PDB file of C-alpha atoms in Angstrom:
ATOM      1  CA  GLU Q   1       6.911  11.118  18.228  1.00  0.00           C
ATOM      2  CA  ILE Q   2       4.904   9.377  20.659  1.00  0.00           C
ATOM      3  CA  VAL Q   3       6.173  10.031  24.055  1.00  0.00           C
ATOM      4  CA  LEU Q   4       5.696   7.020  26.606  1.00  0.00           C
ATOM      5  CA  THR Q   5       6.193   8.177  30.769  1.00  0.00           C
ATOM      6  CA  GLN Q   6       6.020   5.399  33.111  1.00  0.00           C
ATOM      7  CA  SER Q   7       5.174   5.746  36.739  1.00  0.00           C
ATOM      8  CA  PRO Q   8       6.255   5.345  39.508  1.00  0.00           C
ATOM      9  CA  GLY Q   9      10.038   5.390  38.766  1.00  0.00           C
ATOM     10  CA  THR Q  10      10.571   3.006  41.795  1.00  0.00           C
ATOM     11  CA  LEU Q  11       8.319   0.533  43.122  1.00  0.00           C
ATOM     12  CA  SER Q  12       9.334  -1.299  46.310  1.00  0.00           C
ATOM     13  CA  LEU Q  13       7.028  -4.087  47.084  1.00  0.00           C
ATOM     14  CA  SER Q  14       7.271  -7.812  48.694  1.00  0.00           C
ATOM     15  CA  PRO Q  15       6.780 -10.624  47.272  1.00  0.00           C
ATOM     16  CA  GLY Q  16       3.460 -11.473  47.134  1.00  0.00           C
ATOM     17  CA  GLU Q  17       2.081  -8.124  47.124  1.00  0.00           C
ATOM     18  CA  ARG Q  18       0.502  -6.812  43.891  1.00  0.00           C
ATOM     19  CA  ALA Q  19       2.076  -4.253  41.718  1.00  0.00           C
ATOM     20  CA  THR Q  20       0.710  -1.570  39.512  1.00  0.00           C
ATOM     21  CA  LEU Q  21       2.848   0.058  36.692  1.00  0.00           C
ATOM     22  CA  SER Q  22       1.789   2.854  34.729  1.00  0.00           C
ATOM     23  CA  CYS Q  23       2.296   3.874  31.123  1.00  0.00           C
ATOM     24  CA  ARG Q  24       1.160   7.108  29.776  1.00  0.00           C
ATOM     25  CA  ALA Q  25       1.248   8.379  26.185  1.00  0.00           C
ATOM     26  CA  SER Q  26       1.556  11.962  24.909  1.00  0.00           C
ATOM     27  CA  GLN Q  27      -1.028  11.170  22.037  1.00  0.00           C
ATOM     28  CA  SER Q  28      -3.663   8.197  21.823  1.00  0.00           C
ATOM     29  CA  PHE Q  29      -2.683   5.077  20.042  1.00  0.00           C
ATOM     30  CA  GLY Q  30      -4.078   1.823  19.852  1.00  0.00           C
ATOM     31  CA  SER Q  31      -3.599  -0.639  22.486  1.00  0.00           C
ATOM     32  CA  SER Q  32      -2.932  -3.268  19.781  1.00  0.00           C
ATOM     33  CA  TYR Q  33       0.441  -1.538  19.358  1.00  0.00           C
ATOM     34  CA  LEU Q  34       1.583  -1.566  22.877  1.00  0.00           C
ATOM     35  CA  ALA Q  35       4.349  -3.901  24.417  1.00  0.00           C
ATOM     36  CA  TRP Q  36       5.650  -4.197  27.934  1.00  0.00           C
ATOM     37  CA  TYR Q  37       9.080  -6.049  28.560  1.00  0.00           C
ATOM     38  CA  GLN Q  38      10.761  -6.951  31.818  1.00  0.00           C
ATOM     39  CA  GLN Q  39      14.544  -6.708  31.905  1.00  0.00           C
ATOM     40  CA  LYS Q  40      17.118  -7.754  34.740  1.00  0.00           C
ATOM     41  CA  PRO Q  41      20.657  -6.689  35.102  1.00  0.00           C
ATOM     42  CA  GLY Q  42      23.232  -7.773  32.368  1.00  0.00           C
ATOM     43  CA  GLN Q  43      20.329  -9.347  30.231  1.00  0.00           C
ATOM     44  CA  ALA Q  44      18.333  -8.562  27.363  1.00  0.00           C
ATOM     45  CA  PRO Q  45      14.816  -7.287  27.597  1.00  0.00           C
ATOM     46  CA  ARG Q  46      12.198  -9.919  27.576  1.00  0.00           C
ATOM     47  CA  LEU Q  47       8.594  -9.593  25.754  1.00  0.00           C
ATOM     48  CA  LEU Q  48       6.126  -9.833  28.187  1.00  0.00           C
ATOM     49  CA  ILE Q  49       2.797  -9.027  26.993  1.00  0.00           C
ATOM     50  CA  TYR Q  50       1.462  -7.205  23.690  1.00  0.00           C
ATOM     51  CA  GLY Q  51      -1.322  -6.339  21.784  1.00  0.00           C
ATOM     52  CA  ALA Q  52      -4.516  -6.932  23.615  1.00  0.00           C
ATOM     53  CA  SER Q  53      -3.273  -9.104  26.637  1.00  0.00           C
ATOM     54  CA  ILE Q  54      -0.957 -11.484  24.333  1.00  0.00           C
ATOM     55  CA  ARG Q  55       1.275 -12.767  26.843  1.00  0.00           C
ATOM     56  CA  ALA Q  56       4.711 -13.766  25.085  1.00  0.00           C
ATOM     57  CA  THR Q  57       5.697 -17.715  25.326  1.00  0.00           C
ATOM     58  CA  GLY Q  58       6.251 -18.627  28.635  1.00  0.00           C
ATOM     59  CA  ILE Q  59       4.713 -15.691  30.631  1.00  0.00           C
ATOM     60  CA  PRO Q  60       2.500 -16.840  33.459  1.00  0.00           C
ATOM     61  CA  ASP Q  61      -1.171 -15.429  33.854  1.00  0.00           C
ATOM     62  CA  ARG Q  62      -0.157 -13.295  36.558  1.00  0.00           C
ATOM     63  CA  PHE Q  63       0.917 -10.831  34.404  1.00  0.00           C
ATOM     64  CA  SER Q  64      -1.817  -8.526  32.757  1.00  0.00           C
ATOM     65  CA  VAL Q  65      -2.418  -5.144  31.000  1.00  0.00           C
ATOM     66  CA  SER Q  66      -5.475  -2.728  30.850  1.00  0.00           C
ATOM     67  CA  GLY Q  67      -5.953   0.595  29.464  1.00  0.00           C
ATOM     68  CA  SER Q  68      -6.628   2.418  26.285  1.00  0.00           C
ATOM     69  CA  GLY Q  69      -5.820   5.597  24.333  1.00  0.00           C
ATOM     70  CA  THR Q  70      -3.257   7.177  26.262  1.00  0.00           C
ATOM     71  CA  ASP Q  71      -3.449   5.449  29.586  1.00  0.00           C
ATOM     72  CA  PHE Q  72      -2.321   1.873  30.267  1.00  0.00           C
ATOM     73  CA  THR Q  73      -1.368  -0.398  33.286  1.00  0.00           C
ATOM     74  CA  LEU Q  74       0.901  -3.511  33.582  1.00  0.00           C
ATOM     75  CA  THR Q  75      -0.281  -5.617  36.722  1.00  0.00           C
ATOM     76  CA  ILE Q  76       1.628  -7.947  38.251  1.00  0.00           C
ATOM     77  CA  SER Q  77      -1.289  -9.884  40.631  1.00  0.00           C
ATOM     78  CA  ARG Q  78       1.135 -11.706  42.872  1.00  0.00           C
ATOM     79  CA  LEU Q  79       5.016 -10.694  43.111  1.00  0.00           C
ATOM     80  CA  GLU Q  80       7.360 -13.656  42.914  1.00  0.00           C
ATOM     81  CA  PRO Q  81      10.743 -13.384  43.928  1.00  0.00           C
ATOM     82  CA  GLU Q  82      11.854 -13.768  40.085  1.00  0.00           C
ATOM     83  CA  ASP Q  83       9.368 -10.661  38.890  1.00  0.00           C
ATOM     84  CA  PHE Q  84      11.754  -7.904  40.442  1.00  0.00           C
ATOM     85  CA  ALA Q  85      13.330  -6.158  37.751  1.00  0.00           C
ATOM     86  CA  VAL Q  86      12.863  -3.336  35.327  1.00  0.00           C
ATOM     87  CA  TYR Q  87       9.640  -3.108  33.288  1.00  0.00           C
ATOM     88  CA  TYR Q  88       9.348  -1.060  29.885  1.00  0.00           C
ATOM     89  CA  CYS Q  89       6.532   0.017  28.065  1.00  0.00           C
ATOM     90  CA  GLN Q  90       6.780   0.568  24.116  1.00  0.00           C
ATOM     91  CA  GLN Q  91       4.360   1.544  21.408  1.00  0.00           C
ATOM     92  CA  PHE Q  92       5.551  -0.273  18.242  1.00  0.00           C
ATOM     93  CA  GLY Q  93       4.055   1.414  15.396  1.00  0.00           C
ATOM     94  CA  TRP Q  94       5.715   2.885  12.525  1.00  0.00           C
ATOM     95  CA  SER Q  95       8.025   4.862  14.828  1.00  0.00           C
ATOM     96  CA  PRO Q  96       8.631   3.159  17.938  1.00  0.00           C
ATOM     97  CA  THR Q  97       9.388   4.201  21.388  1.00  0.00           C
ATOM     98  CA  PHE Q  98      10.310   3.471  24.966  1.00  0.00           C
ATOM     99  CA  GLY Q  99       9.115   4.555  28.415  1.00  0.00           C
ATOM    100  CA  GLN Q 100      11.860   5.272  30.430  1.00  0.00           C
ATOM    101  CA  GLY Q 101      11.126   2.349  32.872  1.00  0.00           C
ATOM    102  CA  THR Q 102       9.859   1.337  36.148  1.00  0.00           C
ATOM    103  CA  LYS Q 103      11.872  -0.551  38.710  1.00  0.00           C
ATOM    104  CA  VAL Q 104      10.570  -2.827  41.014  1.00  0.00           C
ATOM    105  CA  GLU Q 105      12.492  -3.577  43.916  1.00  0.00           C
ATOM    106  CA  ILE Q 106      12.187  -5.913  46.850  1.00  0.00           C
ATOM    107  CA  LYS Q 107      10.981  -3.867  49.984  1.00  0.00           C
TER     108      LYS Q 107
ATOM    109  CA  GLN T   1      15.613 -22.856  18.136  1.00  0.00           C
ATOM    110  CA  VAL T   2      15.574 -19.261  17.212  1.00  0.00           C
ATOM    111  CA  GLN T   3      18.880 -17.510  17.773  1.00  0.00           C
ATOM    112  CA  LEU T   4      20.028 -13.832  17.076  1.00  0.00           C
ATOM    113  CA  VAL T   5      23.781 -13.806  17.653  1.00  0.00           C
ATOM    114  CA  GLN T   6      25.690 -10.716  17.467  1.00  0.00           C
ATOM    115  CA  SER T   7      29.234  -9.427  16.613  1.00  0.00           C
ATOM    116  CA  GLY T   8      31.536  -8.332  19.490  1.00  0.00           C
ATOM    117  CA  ALA T   9      32.111  -5.724  21.370  1.00  0.00           C
ATOM    118  CA  GLU T  10      34.158  -2.293  19.679  1.00  0.00           C
ATOM    119  CA  VAL T  11      35.993   0.146  20.779  1.00  0.00           C
ATOM    120  CA  LYS T  12      36.052   3.324  18.577  1.00  0.00           C
ATOM    121  CA  LYS T  13      37.228   6.910  18.457  1.00  0.00           C
ATOM    122  CA  PRO T  14      34.538   9.742  18.099  1.00  0.00           C
ATOM    123  CA  GLY T  15      34.221  10.600  14.808  1.00  0.00           C
ATOM    124  CA  ALA T  16      34.727   6.996  13.268  1.00  0.00           C
ATOM    125  CA  SER T  17      32.006   4.265  12.223  1.00  0.00           C
ATOM    126  CA  VAL T  18      31.011   1.204  13.362  1.00  0.00           C
ATOM    127  CA  LYS T  19      29.084  -1.952  12.525  1.00  0.00           C
ATOM    128  CA  VAL T  20      27.401  -4.697  14.307  1.00  0.00           C
ATOM    129  CA  SER T  21      26.180  -7.853  12.773  1.00  0.00           C
ATOM    130  CA  CYS T  22      23.420 -10.191  14.193  1.00  0.00           C
ATOM    131  CA  LYS T  23      23.209 -13.624  12.410  1.00  0.00           C
ATOM    132  CA  ALA T  24      19.732 -15.255  12.584  1.00  0.00           C
ATOM    133  CA  SER T  25      18.946 -18.877  13.052  1.00  0.00           C
ATOM    134  CA  GLY T  26      15.956 -21.262  13.813  1.00  0.00           C
ATOM    135  CA  TYR T  27      13.585 -19.423  11.704  1.00  0.00           C
ATOM    136  CA  THR T  28      12.832 -17.867   8.271  1.00  0.00           C
ATOM    137  CA  PHE T  29      14.702 -15.075   8.068  1.00  0.00           C
ATOM    138  CA  THR T  30      12.729 -12.948   5.719  1.00  0.00           C
ATOM    139  CA  ALA T  31       9.752 -13.584   7.406  1.00  0.00           C
ATOM    140  CA  TYR T  32      10.042 -11.338  10.491  1.00  0.00           C
ATOM    141  CA  TYR T  33      11.764  -7.524  11.106  1.00  0.00           C
ATOM    142  CA  ILE T  34      14.624  -7.288  12.766  1.00  0.00           C
ATOM    143  CA  TYR T  35      14.699  -4.079  15.534  1.00  0.00           C
ATOM    144  CA  TRP T  36      17.710  -2.535  16.595  1.00  0.00           C
ATOM    145  CA  VAL T  37      17.841  -1.138  20.121  1.00  0.00           C
ATOM    146  CA  ARG T  38      20.348   0.695  22.163  1.00  0.00           C
ATOM    147  CA  GLN T  39      20.913   1.266  26.096  1.00  0.00           C
ATOM    148  CA  ALA T  40      23.677   3.271  27.386  1.00  0.00           C
ATOM    149  CA  PRO T  41      24.884   2.141  30.530  1.00  0.00           C
ATOM    150  CA  GLY T  42      22.770   2.646  33.427  1.00  0.00           C
ATOM    151  CA  GLN T  43      20.054   3.966  30.863  1.00  0.00           C
ATOM    152  CA  GLY T  44      16.711   2.877  29.349  1.00  0.00           C
ATOM    153  CA  LEU T  45      16.016   1.513  25.918  1.00  0.00           C
ATOM    154  CA  GLU T  46      15.964   3.536  22.888  1.00  0.00           C
ATOM    155  CA  TRP T  47      14.802   2.160  19.563  1.00  0.00           C
ATOM    156  CA  VAL T  48      17.446   2.721  16.834  1.00  0.00           C
ATOM    157  CA  GLY T  49      15.374   1.516  13.575  1.00  0.00           C
ATOM    158  CA  TRP T  50      14.007  -1.431  11.966  1.00  0.00           C
ATOM    159  CA  ILE T  51      14.579  -3.497   8.856  1.00  0.00           C
ATOM    160  CA  ASN T  52      12.241  -5.566   6.718  1.00  0.00           C
ATOM    161  CA  PRO T  53      14.602  -8.202   5.597  1.00  0.00           C
ATOM    162  CA  SER T  54      12.342  -9.381   2.909  1.00  0.00           C
ATOM    163  CA  SER T  55      11.740  -6.232   1.110  1.00  0.00           C
ATOM    164  CA  GLY T  56      14.903  -4.053   2.033  1.00  0.00           C
ATOM    165  CA  ASP T  57      12.434  -1.605   3.581  1.00  0.00           C
ATOM    166  CA  THR T  58      13.862   0.147   6.841  1.00  0.00           C
ATOM    167  CA  ASN T  59      12.925   3.031   9.030  1.00  0.00           C
ATOM    168  CA  SER T  60      15.179   4.680  11.828  1.00  0.00           C
ATOM    169  CA  ALA T  61      14.331   7.208  14.746  1.00  0.00           C
ATOM    170  CA  GLN T  62      14.656  10.622  13.519  1.00  0.00           C
ATOM    171  CA  LYS T  63      17.804  11.433  15.838  1.00  0.00           C
ATOM    172  CA  PHE T  64      19.745   8.914  13.987  1.00  0.00           C
ATOM    173  CA  GLN T  65      18.268   9.476  10.248  1.00  0.00           C
ATOM    174  CA  GLY T  66      21.295  10.244   8.483  1.00  0.00           C
ATOM    175  CA  ARG T  67      23.815   8.633  10.609  1.00  0.00           C
ATOM    176  CA  VAL T  68      22.503   5.140  11.026  1.00  0.00           C
ATOM    177  CA  THR T  69      22.184   2.774   7.628  1.00  0.00           C
ATOM    178  CA  LEU T  70      20.514  -0.601   8.123  1.00  0.00           C
ATOM    179  CA  THR T  71      20.877  -3.485   5.978  1.00  0.00           C
ATOM    180  CA  SER T  72      20.481  -7.265   5.525  1.00  0.00           C
ATOM    181  CA  ASP T  73      22.050 -10.166   3.628  1.00  0.00           C
ATOM    182  CA  THR T  74      19.355 -12.867   3.292  1.00  0.00           C
ATOM    183  CA  SER T  75      21.976 -15.275   2.073  1.00  0.00           C
ATOM    184  CA  ILE T  76      23.802 -15.732   5.278  1.00  0.00           C
ATOM    185  CA  SER T  77      20.649 -14.431   7.562  1.00  0.00           C
ATOM    186  CA  THR T  78      22.470 -11.632   8.713  1.00  0.00           C
ATOM    187  CA  ALA T  79      21.360  -8.213   9.549  1.00  0.00           C
ATOM    188  CA  TYR T  80      23.812  -5.221   9.996  1.00  0.00           C
ATOM    189  CA  MET T  81      23.757  -1.362  11.598  1.00  0.00           C
ATOM    190  CA  GLU T  82      26.300   0.888  10.651  1.00  0.00           C
ATOM    191  CA  MET T  83      26.454   4.078  13.009  1.00  0.00           C
ATOM    192  CA  SER T  84      28.718   6.722  11.375  1.00  0.00           C
ATOM    193  CA  ARG T  85      30.113   9.980  13.151  1.00  0.00           C
ATOM    194  CA  LEU T  86      30.063   8.434  16.652  1.00  0.00           C
ATOM    195  CA  THR T  87      30.700  10.516  19.852  1.00  0.00           C
ATOM    196  CA  SER T  88      30.807   9.775  23.406  1.00  0.00           C
ATOM    197  CA  ASP T  89      26.720   9.716  23.586  1.00  0.00           C
ATOM    198  CA  ASP T  90      26.860   6.371  21.240  1.00  0.00           C
ATOM    199  CA  THR T  91      28.472   4.215  23.796  1.00  0.00           C
ATOM    200  CA  ALA T  92      25.810   1.684  24.548  1.00  0.00           C
ATOM    201  CA  VAL T  93      24.846  -1.879  23.986  1.00  0.00           C
ATOM    202  CA  TYR T  94      23.274  -2.530  20.972  1.00  0.00           C
ATOM    203  CA  TYR T  95      20.644  -4.939  20.607  1.00  0.00           C
ATOM    204  CA  CYS T  96      18.661  -6.764  17.621  1.00  0.00           C
ATOM    205  CA  ALA T  97      15.840  -8.352  17.895  1.00  0.00           C
ATOM    206  CA  ARG T  98      13.270 -10.467  15.900  1.00  0.00           C
ATOM    207  CA  ASP T  99       9.484  -9.217  14.798  1.00  0.00           C
ATOM    208  CA  ARG T 100       7.487  -6.117  15.932  1.00  0.00           C
ATOM    209  CA  PRO T 101       7.567  -6.059  18.864  1.00  0.00           C
ATOM    210  CA  PRO T 102      10.835  -7.931  19.578  1.00  0.00           C
ATOM    211  CA  ASP T 103      10.090 -11.512  20.330  1.00  0.00           C
ATOM    212  CA  TYR T 104      13.870 -12.783  20.384  1.00  0.00           C
ATOM    213  CA  TRP T 105      16.756 -10.358  21.134  1.00  0.00           C
ATOM    214  CA  GLY T 106      20.702 -10.568  20.450  1.00  0.00           C
ATOM    215  CA  GLN T 107      23.105 -10.939  23.511  1.00  0.00           C
ATOM    216  CA  GLY T 108      23.859  -7.241  22.873  1.00  0.00           C
ATOM    217  CA  SER T 109      27.153  -5.655  21.377  1.00  0.00           C
ATOM    218  CA  LEU T 110      28.684  -3.158  23.849  1.00  0.00           C
ATOM    219  CA  VAL T 111      29.875  -0.187  21.745  1.00  0.00           C
ATOM    220  CA  THR T 112      32.494   1.957  23.432  1.00  0.00           C
ATOM    221  CA  VAL T 113      33.377   5.521  21.991  1.00  0.00           C
ATOM    222  CA  SER T 114      36.562   7.165  23.668  1.00  0.00           C
ATOM    223  CA  SER T 115      39.339   8.965  22.489  1.00  0.00           C
TER     224      SER T 115
END
């Protein structure tokens, strides 16, 4: 099983700042099988980006991803008020796994 | 529009089984996988399994193998997740979602296991 470790656990930032979220895998896998989700309290997760930086429908371009192999990064270029949430990375190969999440909170 | 509508909340006793349904609409049911993901209270997301409604092929996380059964009825565009031998650790919101990776999600079904 591929274990995904996200860091930091919590990121305290102000609107307008840049957010950098890390996702590290226990073994290498193709970035085409990586996805990122956003989840707000009481809501189902929302797909943000998958594969090689393919943004899901309606996701603004302030969200971007980078990395390969075992180290991946989600970047939110300028935080908007609606971006404060929990973010999960996922590898969606034959046996998918999720990271434990990073909470982006208002500083 | 794509919709996944799940069955309602359930309360079960330890050792019992639960079956959650997920009715799809707005797309061709057999064209996309159905994912099942759960989330315990205050915790992160955990993949349970997936089913290919077209072929009936399934795969589930190793920790659930032997305890979870994923099925689908293409005639009514509905997927099912049944979990047996429930314990309090299975208390969670169970989500169904479309495709790999999941792009549309159901509203979630709360399963509470309590004596």
